[in-house]
Amino acid sequence: METTQKEVLASADAVEIDMPCAADTLLRKLWGQWKTHVIYVLGEQQACRFGILRRRVAGISPKVLTTRLRELECDGLVWREQENTIPPKVTYGLTETGFAVHAVLKGIEKIKV
Protein backbone atom coordinates (compact mmCIF):
# COMPACT_ATOMS: atom_id res chain seq x y z
CA MET A 1 0.00 0.00 0.00
CA GLU A 2 1.39 3.35 -1.04
CA THR A 3 1.25 6.39 1.29
CA THR A 4 0.03 9.61 -0.26
CA GLN A 5 1.68 12.98 0.30
CA LYS A 6 -1.45 14.17 2.12
CA GLU A 7 -1.20 11.27 4.59
CA VAL A 8 2.49 11.95 5.22
CA LEU A 9 1.81 15.64 5.94
CA ALA A 10 -1.10 14.78 8.23
CA SER A 11 1.05 12.38 10.26
CA ALA A 12 3.86 14.97 10.47
CA ASP A 13 1.39 17.55 11.85
CA ALA A 14 0.33 15.10 14.56
CA VAL A 15 3.87 14.71 15.94
CA GLU A 16 4.51 16.80 19.03
CA ILE A 17 8.00 18.05 19.74
CA ASP A 18 8.87 17.69 23.43
CA MET A 19 12.24 19.43 23.31
CA PRO A 20 12.10 23.21 22.98
CA CYS A 21 14.22 24.86 20.35
CA ALA A 22 17.21 26.63 21.95
CA ALA A 23 16.75 29.67 19.72
CA ASP A 24 13.06 29.89 20.69
CA THR A 25 13.95 29.76 24.38
CA LEU A 26 16.55 32.50 23.96
CA LEU A 27 14.27 34.72 21.92
CA ARG A 28 11.56 34.46 24.57
CA LYS A 29 14.08 35.66 27.17
CA LEU A 30 15.09 38.57 24.95
CA TRP A 31 11.52 39.51 24.06
CA GLY A 32 10.67 42.97 25.33
CA GLN A 33 11.67 46.47 24.48
CA TRP A 34 15.21 47.47 25.52
CA LYS A 35 16.45 44.01 26.58
CA THR A 36 18.86 43.52 23.69
CA HIS A 37 20.03 47.12 24.01
CA VAL A 38 20.79 46.63 27.72
CA ILE A 39 22.71 43.42 26.99
CA TYR A 40 24.63 45.14 24.20
CA VAL A 41 25.62 48.10 26.39
CA LEU A 42 26.61 45.89 29.35
CA GLY A 43 28.71 43.77 27.02
CA GLU A 44 30.54 46.84 25.74
CA GLN A 45 30.93 48.46 29.19
CA GLN A 46 31.61 45.34 31.25
CA ALA A 47 30.09 46.00 34.69
CA CYS A 48 28.59 49.38 35.47
CA ARG A 49 26.36 51.16 37.93
CA PHE A 50 22.70 51.88 37.33
CA GLY A 51 23.13 55.60 36.58
CA ILE A 52 25.85 55.00 34.00
CA LEU A 53 23.80 52.26 32.38
CA ARG A 54 20.77 54.54 32.24
CA ARG A 55 22.80 57.22 30.44
CA ARG A 56 24.22 54.67 27.98
CA VAL A 57 20.75 53.31 27.13
CA ALA A 58 19.40 56.65 25.94
CA GLY A 59 15.66 57.11 26.12
CA ILE A 60 14.86 54.44 28.70
CA SER A 61 13.05 55.43 31.89
CA PRO A 62 14.45 54.36 35.27
CA LYS A 63 11.36 52.23 35.94
CA VAL A 64 11.62 50.34 32.65
CA LEU A 65 15.38 49.88 33.06
CA THR A 66 14.84 48.44 36.55
CA THR A 67 12.16 46.08 35.23
CA ARG A 68 14.30 44.90 32.31
CA LEU A 69 17.33 44.37 34.54
CA ARG A 70 15.26 42.28 36.97
CA GLU A 71 13.90 40.18 34.10
CA LEU A 72 17.37 39.65 32.64
CA GLU A 73 18.69 38.76 36.09
CA CYS A 74 15.91 36.19 36.58
CA ASP A 75 16.77 34.70 33.18
CA GLY A 76 20.43 34.34 34.16
CA LEU A 77 21.80 36.86 31.65
CA VAL A 78 22.69 39.67 34.09
CA TRP A 79 24.15 39.67 37.59
CA ARG A 80 23.51 42.32 40.24
CA GLU A 81 25.74 43.30 43.15
CA GLN A 82 24.58 45.69 45.85
CA GLU A 83 26.72 47.38 48.47
CA ASN A 84 24.78 48.38 51.57
CA THR A 85 25.87 51.99 51.69
CA ILE A 86 23.85 55.18 51.72
CA PRO A 87 22.89 55.62 48.95
CA PRO A 88 23.17 51.95 47.90
CA LYS A 89 25.75 51.19 45.21
CA VAL A 90 24.30 48.73 42.71
CA THR A 91 26.46 47.32 39.94
CA TYR A 92 25.25 45.23 36.99
CA GLY A 93 27.14 43.04 34.56
CA LEU A 94 26.67 40.15 32.18
CA THR A 95 26.91 36.53 33.23
CA GLU A 96 28.77 34.03 31.08
CA THR A 97 25.50 33.32 29.25
CA GLY A 98 24.92 37.05 28.88
CA PHE A 99 28.32 37.46 27.22
CA ALA A 100 27.44 34.63 24.81
CA VAL A 101 24.26 36.50 23.86
CA HIS A 102 26.27 39.70 23.49
CA ALA A 103 28.57 37.90 21.04
CA VAL A 104 25.52 36.86 19.00
CA LEU A 105 24.26 40.46 18.99
CA LYS A 106 27.68 41.63 17.77
CA GLY A 107 27.46 39.05 14.97
CA ILE A 108 24.00 40.25 13.97
CA GLU A 109 25.39 43.78 13.83
CA LYS A 110 27.53 42.72 10.84
CA ILE A 111 24.52 41.58 8.80
CA LYS A 112 23.46 44.13 6.19
CA VAL A 113 19.70 44.02 5.74
mmCIF file of N, CA and C in Angstrom, residues 37-75:
data_model
loop_
_atom_site.group_PDB
_atom_site.id
_atom_site.type_symbol
_atom_site.label_atom_id
_atom_site.label_comp_id
_atom_site.label_asym_id
_atom_site.label_seq_id
_atom_site.Cartn_x
_atom_site.Cartn_y
_atom_site.Cartn_z
ATOM 1 N N HIS A 37 19.213 45.909 23.880
ATOM 2 C CA HIS A 37 20.026 47.121 24.014
ATOM 3 C C HIS A 37 20.797 47.096 25.336
ATOM 4 N N VAL A 38 20.131 46.706 26.411
ATOM 5 C CA VAL A 38 20.788 46.632 27.720
ATOM 6 C C VAL A 38 21.922 45.615 27.687
ATOM 7 N N ILE A 39 21.670 44.450 27.095
ATOM 8 C CA ILE A 39 22.713 43.423 26.992
ATOM 9 C C ILE A 39 23.880 43.938 26.161
ATOM 10 N N TYR A 40 23.577 44.610 25.067
ATOM 11 C CA TYR A 40 24.625 45.137 24.196
ATOM 12 C C TYR A 40 25.504 46.139 24.955
ATOM 13 N N VAL A 41 24.872 47.069 25.659
ATOM 14 C CA VAL A 41 25.623 48.098 26.394
ATOM 15 C C VAL A 41 26.445 47.473 27.512
ATOM 16 N N LEU A 42 25.856 46.541 28.270
ATOM 17 C CA LEU A 42 26.609 45.894 29.347
ATOM 18 C C LEU A 42 27.789 45.097 28.799
ATOM 19 N N GLY A 43 27.621 44.517 27.630
ATOM 20 C CA GLY A 43 28.714 43.772 27.016
ATOM 21 C C GLY A 43 29.848 44.675 26.577
ATOM 22 N N GLU A 44 29.523 45.877 26.167
ATOM 23 C CA GLU A 44 30.542 46.842 25.744
ATOM 24 C C GLU A 44 31.197 47.526 26.943
ATOM 25 N N GLN A 45 30.446 47.718 28.023
ATOM 26 C CA GLN A 45 30.932 48.462 29.188
ATOM 27 C C GLN A 45 31.486 47.575 30.284
ATOM 28 N N GLN A 46 31.348 46.278 30.158
ATOM 29 C CA GLN A 46 31.607 45.339 31.252
ATOM 30 C C GLN A 46 30.592 45.644 32.351
ATOM 31 N N ALA A 47 31.009 45.702 33.602
ATOM 32 C CA ALA A 47 30.089 45.998 34.694
ATOM 33 C C ALA A 47 29.963 47.508 34.860
ATOM 34 N N CYS A 48 28.756 47.959 35.202
ATOM 35 C CA CYS A 48 28.592 49.383 35.470
ATOM 36 C C CYS A 48 27.425 49.609 36.423
ATOM 37 N N ARG A 49 27.412 50.789 36.995
ATOM 38 C CA ARG A 49 26.361 51.158 37.934
ATOM 39 C C ARG A 49 25.115 51.597 37.181
ATOM 40 N N PHE A 50 24.003 51.601 37.910
ATOM 41 C CA PHE A 50 22.699 51.883 37.327
ATOM 42 C C PHE A 50 22.670 53.213 36.586
ATOM 43 N N GLY A 51 23.174 54.269 37.197
ATOM 44 C CA GLY A 51 23.134 55.597 36.582
ATOM 45 C C GLY A 51 23.900 55.661 35.266
ATOM 46 N N ILE A 52 25.046 55.028 35.232
ATOM 47 C CA ILE A 52 25.848 54.998 34.000
ATOM 48 C C ILE A 52 25.110 54.205 32.930
ATOM 49 N N LEU A 53 24.557 53.074 33.329
ATOM 50 C CA LEU A 53 23.803 52.259 32.385
ATOM 51 C C LEU A 53 22.612 53.022 31.826
ATOM 52 N N ARG A 54 21.934 53.752 32.686
ATOM 53 C CA ARG A 54 20.771 54.540 32.240
ATOM 54 C C ARG A 54 21.186 55.593 31.207
ATOM 55 N N ARG A 55 22.331 56.228 31.409
ATOM 56 C CA ARG A 55 22.802 57.221 30.436
ATOM 57 C C ARG A 55 23.208 56.564 29.119
ATOM 58 N N ARG A 56 23.774 55.362 29.193
ATOM 59 C CA ARG A 56 24.222 54.665 27.977
ATOM 60 C C ARG A 56 23.044 54.136 27.148
ATOM 61 N N VAL A 57 21.944 53.789 27.829
ATOM 62 C CA VAL A 57 20.752 53.308 27.127
ATOM 63 C C VAL A 57 19.815 54.511 27.012
ATOM 64 N N ALA A 58 20.122 55.382 26.083
ATOM 65 C CA ALA A 58 19.404 56.651 25.943
ATOM 66 C C ALA A 58 17.927 56.422 25.645
ATOM 67 N N GLY A 59 17.091 57.157 26.369
ATOM 68 C CA GLY A 59 15.659 57.112 26.118
ATOM 69 C C GLY A 59 14.880 56.179 27.023
ATOM 70 N N ILE A 60 15.556 55.369 27.811
ATOM 71 C CA ILE A 60 14.857 54.435 28.697
ATOM 72 C C ILE A 60 14.565 55.117 30.027
ATOM 73 N N SER A 61 13.392 54.851 30.587
ATOM 74 C CA SER A 61 13.045 55.426 31.887
ATOM 75 C C SER A 61 13.653 54.565 32.994
ATOM 76 N N PRO A 62 13.886 55.146 34.159
ATOM 77 C CA PRO A 62 14.451 54.364 35.272
ATOM 78 C C PRO A 62 13.580 53.158 35.633
ATOM 79 N N LYS A 63 12.270 53.329 35.588
ATOM 80 C CA LYS A 63 11.357 52.231 35.936
ATOM 81 C C LYS A 63 11.490 51.069 34.947
ATOM 82 N N VAL A 64 11.510 51.385 33.671
ATOM 83 C CA VAL A 64 11.621 50.343 32.648
ATOM 84 C C VAL A 64 12.989 49.670 32.728
ATOM 85 N N LEU A 65 14.042 50.449 32.942
ATOM 86 C CA LEU A 65 15.378 49.876 33.063
ATOM 87 C C LEU A 65 15.438 48.910 34.248
ATOM 88 N N THR A 66 14.877 49.311 35.375
ATOM 89 C CA THR A 66 14.835 48.443 36.552
ATOM 90 C C THR A 66 14.093 47.145 36.245
ATOM 91 N N THR A 67 12.951 47.265 35.583
ATOM 92 C CA THR A 67 12.157 46.083 35.230
ATOM 93 C C THR A 67 12.931 45.159 34.310
ATOM 94 N N ARG A 68 13.551 45.719 33.267
ATOM 95 C CA ARG A 68 14.303 44.897 32.311
ATOM 96 C C ARG A 68 15.507 44.227 32.980
ATOM 97 N N LEU A 69 16.193 44.957 33.843
ATOM 98 C CA LEU A 69 17.334 44.371 34.541
ATOM 99 C C LEU A 69 16.891 43.212 35.439
ATOM 100 N N ARG A 70 15.776 43.366 36.113
ATOM 101 C CA ARG A 70 15.261 42.277 36.966
ATOM 102 C C ARG A 70 14.897 41.057 36.123
ATOM 103 N N GLU A 71 14.264 41.289 34.980
ATOM 104 C CA GLU A 71 13.898 40.181 34.095
ATOM 105 C C GLU A 71 15.142 39.468 33.577
ATOM 106 N N LEU A 72 16.133 40.239 33.158
ATOM 107 C CA LEU A 72 17.371 39.650 32.642
ATOM 108 C C LEU A 72 18.141 38.915 33.743
ATOM 109 N N GLU A 73 18.057 39.434 34.963
ATOM 110 C CA GLU A 73 18.692 38.760 36.094
ATOM 111 C C GLU A 73 17.992 37.430 36.385
ATOM 112 N N CYS A 74 16.675 37.427 36.365
ATOM 113 C CA CYS A 74 15.914 36.188 36.580
ATOM 114 C C CYS A 74 16.207 35.149 35.501
ATOM 115 N N ASP A 75 16.481 35.600 34.289
ATOM 116 C CA ASP A 75 16.774 34.699 33.178
ATOM 117 C C ASP A 75 18.242 34.264 33.145
#
